[in-house]
XYZ file of C-alpha atoms in Angstrom:
191
model
C 15.031 15.634 7.016
C 13.096 16.736 3.923
C 15.964 15.644 1.694
C 15.955 12.226 3.349
C 12.266 11.710 2.518
C 12.527 13.379 -0.888
C 11.561 16.888 -1.914
C 8.513 15.874 -3.886
C 4.852 15.438 -3.035
C 5.413 11.818 -2.002
C 8.350 12.497 0.283
C 6.543 15.469 1.802
C 3.410 13.339 2.288
C 5.312 10.558 4.061
C 7.086 13.085 6.292
C 3.755 14.723 7.119
C 2.346 11.257 7.893
C 5.170 10.678 10.395
C 4.566 14.070 11.980
C 0.831 13.356 12.291
C 1.518 9.989 13.939
C 3.984 11.676 16.272
C 1.255 14.198 17.187
C -1.129 11.374 18.114
C -3.233 10.971 14.975
C -4.357 7.335 14.957
C -4.986 6.803 11.235
C -3.122 8.464 8.392
C -3.512 7.707 4.682
C -1.157 8.731 1.903
C -2.799 8.619 -1.524
C -0.433 8.231 -4.461
C -1.335 10.160 -7.599
C 0.453 12.422 -10.033
C -0.543 15.595 -11.838
C 0.563 15.202 -15.436
C 1.984 18.131 -17.418
C -1.445 18.498 -19.083
C -2.999 19.101 -15.628
C -4.897 15.824 -15.451
C -4.467 13.386 -12.579
C -2.854 10.047 -13.312
C -2.737 6.940 -11.191
C 0.861 6.210 -12.136
C 0.768 2.702 -10.701
C -1.716 1.928 -13.476
C 1.218 0.835 -15.595
C -0.484 -0.131 -18.839
C 1.980 2.116 -20.669
C 1.343 4.429 -23.571
C -0.364 7.160 -21.517
C -0.176 10.276 -23.695
C -0.013 12.693 -20.736
C 3.071 10.826 -19.462
C 4.886 10.908 -22.803
C 3.490 7.589 -24.109
C 6.384 5.687 -22.521
C 6.210 1.973 -21.797
C 4.688 0.577 -18.625
C 8.117 -0.682 -17.563
C 9.646 2.775 -18.099
C 6.874 4.327 -15.985
C 8.068 2.343 -12.968
C 11.480 4.049 -13.125
C 10.115 7.589 -13.426
C 10.094 10.353 -10.788
C 6.497 9.521 -9.916
C 6.749 5.766 -9.275
C 9.310 3.477 -7.641
C 12.227 5.881 -6.946
C 10.252 8.289 -4.707
C 8.354 5.431 -3.064
C 11.576 3.619 -2.224
C 13.106 6.767 -0.789
C 10.090 7.970 1.201
C 9.002 4.540 2.456
C 12.459 3.584 3.711
C 12.905 7.032 5.299
C 9.553 6.669 7.069
C 10.394 3.241 8.482
C 13.868 4.347 9.625
C 12.495 7.548 11.114
C 9.746 5.718 13.022
C 12.273 3.149 14.273
C 14.779 5.839 15.339
C 12.041 7.613 17.283
C 10.875 4.401 18.975
C 7.496 4.594 17.238
C 7.648 1.739 14.717
C 6.647 -1.011 17.126
C 3.390 0.795 17.889
C 2.750 2.098 14.360
C 1.510 -0.229 11.645
C 2.535 0.888 8.151
C 0.419 -0.757 5.443
C 1.247 -0.337 1.760
C -1.211 -1.737 -0.774
C -2.820 -0.984 -4.091
C -6.352 -1.803 -5.080
C -5.379 -4.779 -7.254
C -2.454 -6.535 -8.860
C -1.088 -6.482 -12.386
C -1.294 -9.185 -15.025
C 1.618 -11.606 -15.197
C 1.776 -11.066 -18.973
C 3.404 -7.999 -20.475
C 1.183 -6.120 -22.933
C 2.326 -4.580 -26.271
C 3.183 -1.309 -24.456
C 5.537 -3.214 -22.132
C 3.023 -2.651 -19.360
C 0.580 -4.729 -17.405
C -3.185 -4.737 -17.194
C -5.445 -4.993 -14.128
C -5.374 -8.297 -12.288
C -7.223 -9.074 -9.078
C -6.162 -12.686 -8.640
C -2.711 -12.128 -7.139
C -1.012 -9.056 -5.713
C 1.351 -7.858 -3.032
C 1.015 -5.878 0.171
C 3.653 -4.621 2.592
C 3.242 -4.501 6.367
C 5.817 -3.039 8.746
C 5.827 -2.180 12.437
C 2.808 -2.551 14.680
C 4.013 -5.889 16.045
C 4.742 -7.409 12.619
C 7.976 -9.422 12.633
C 10.233 -7.865 9.994
C 12.156 -9.604 7.247
C 9.570 -12.193 6.291
C 7.581 -13.123 3.221
C 4.167 -14.647 3.762
C 2.550 -16.580 0.948
C 3.679 -17.160 -2.592
C 2.322 -17.217 -6.100
C 2.473 -19.796 -8.837
C 5.440 -19.710 -11.219
C 3.680 -17.112 -13.428
C 2.673 -14.842 -10.517
C -0.903 -15.274 -11.722
C -2.540 -17.004 -8.744
C -1.720 -17.576 -5.074
C 0.082 -20.837 -4.432
C 0.712 -20.915 -0.680
C -0.998 -19.065 2.161
C -3.357 -16.813 0.196
C -4.576 -13.746 2.069
C -7.963 -12.323 1.069
C -8.717 -8.589 1.482
C -10.910 -9.343 4.505
C -7.982 -11.242 6.081
C -5.711 -8.229 5.544
C -8.311 -6.040 7.224
C -8.613 -8.510 10.126
C -4.809 -8.475 10.464
C -4.817 -4.681 10.641
C -7.575 -4.704 13.277
C -5.682 -7.341 15.264
C -2.536 -5.189 15.216
C -4.599 -2.234 16.421
C -6.105 -4.250 19.257
C -9.632 -4.010 17.845
C -11.809 -7.032 18.555
C -12.852 -8.827 15.400
C -16.251 -9.345 17.033
C -16.825 -5.578 17.011
C -19.848 -4.314 15.149
C -20.876 -1.052 13.553
C -24.436 0.007 12.759
C -25.492 0.685 9.192
C -27.965 3.410 8.112
C -30.859 1.151 9.052
C -29.313 0.616 12.519
C -28.571 -3.037 11.733
C -25.406 -4.469 13.328
C -22.617 -5.344 10.885
C -19.413 -7.135 11.892
C -16.338 -5.091 11.069
C -14.855 -8.016 9.139
C -15.419 -11.677 8.429
C -11.710 -12.184 7.802
C -9.157 -14.044 9.867
C -5.973 -12.274 10.986
C -2.674 -13.638 9.701
C -1.213 -14.312 13.140
C 1.964 -15.853 11.708
C 3.118 -12.322 10.804
C 3.386 -11.180 14.389
C 6.609 -11.330 16.368
């Protein structure tokens, strides 16, 4: 089982996430970071390229390294298959997102800078109909073209999948009611 997920911190984290869900934990987060050989932490999805602690390789080369796409592909697919095999995927929503997108232009280090105008998220299980793409970008992948989804809409979609009323409120430190989101769920994603 550990080999299937990958014997690295990412594979082990995804396997632990599955075990926590199986034990009844209702919310599990896996944070993706990497300890560089110099001991510093690197957000390896920050693919500008040229990071000295990572060997000053290009941003494109970073994606192919042992800390980026290969372990994510292995662990993520193992998690989804494992949840499906155990009959847990339909009731478990797996959300994969970063905090922003990357520029459509390649920089001199063959990497990409920060870009908040257009980015991708993955949703699986939890009532989401598989095998679909929702929305699209312009031809440069710079801006949404069709069916843009704002962060508050993603949050509303997650709450909808969890069966949490979007009219729910929480109280802030001053005891004032605050709605949990002003977003609208993307209902077209559900099966």
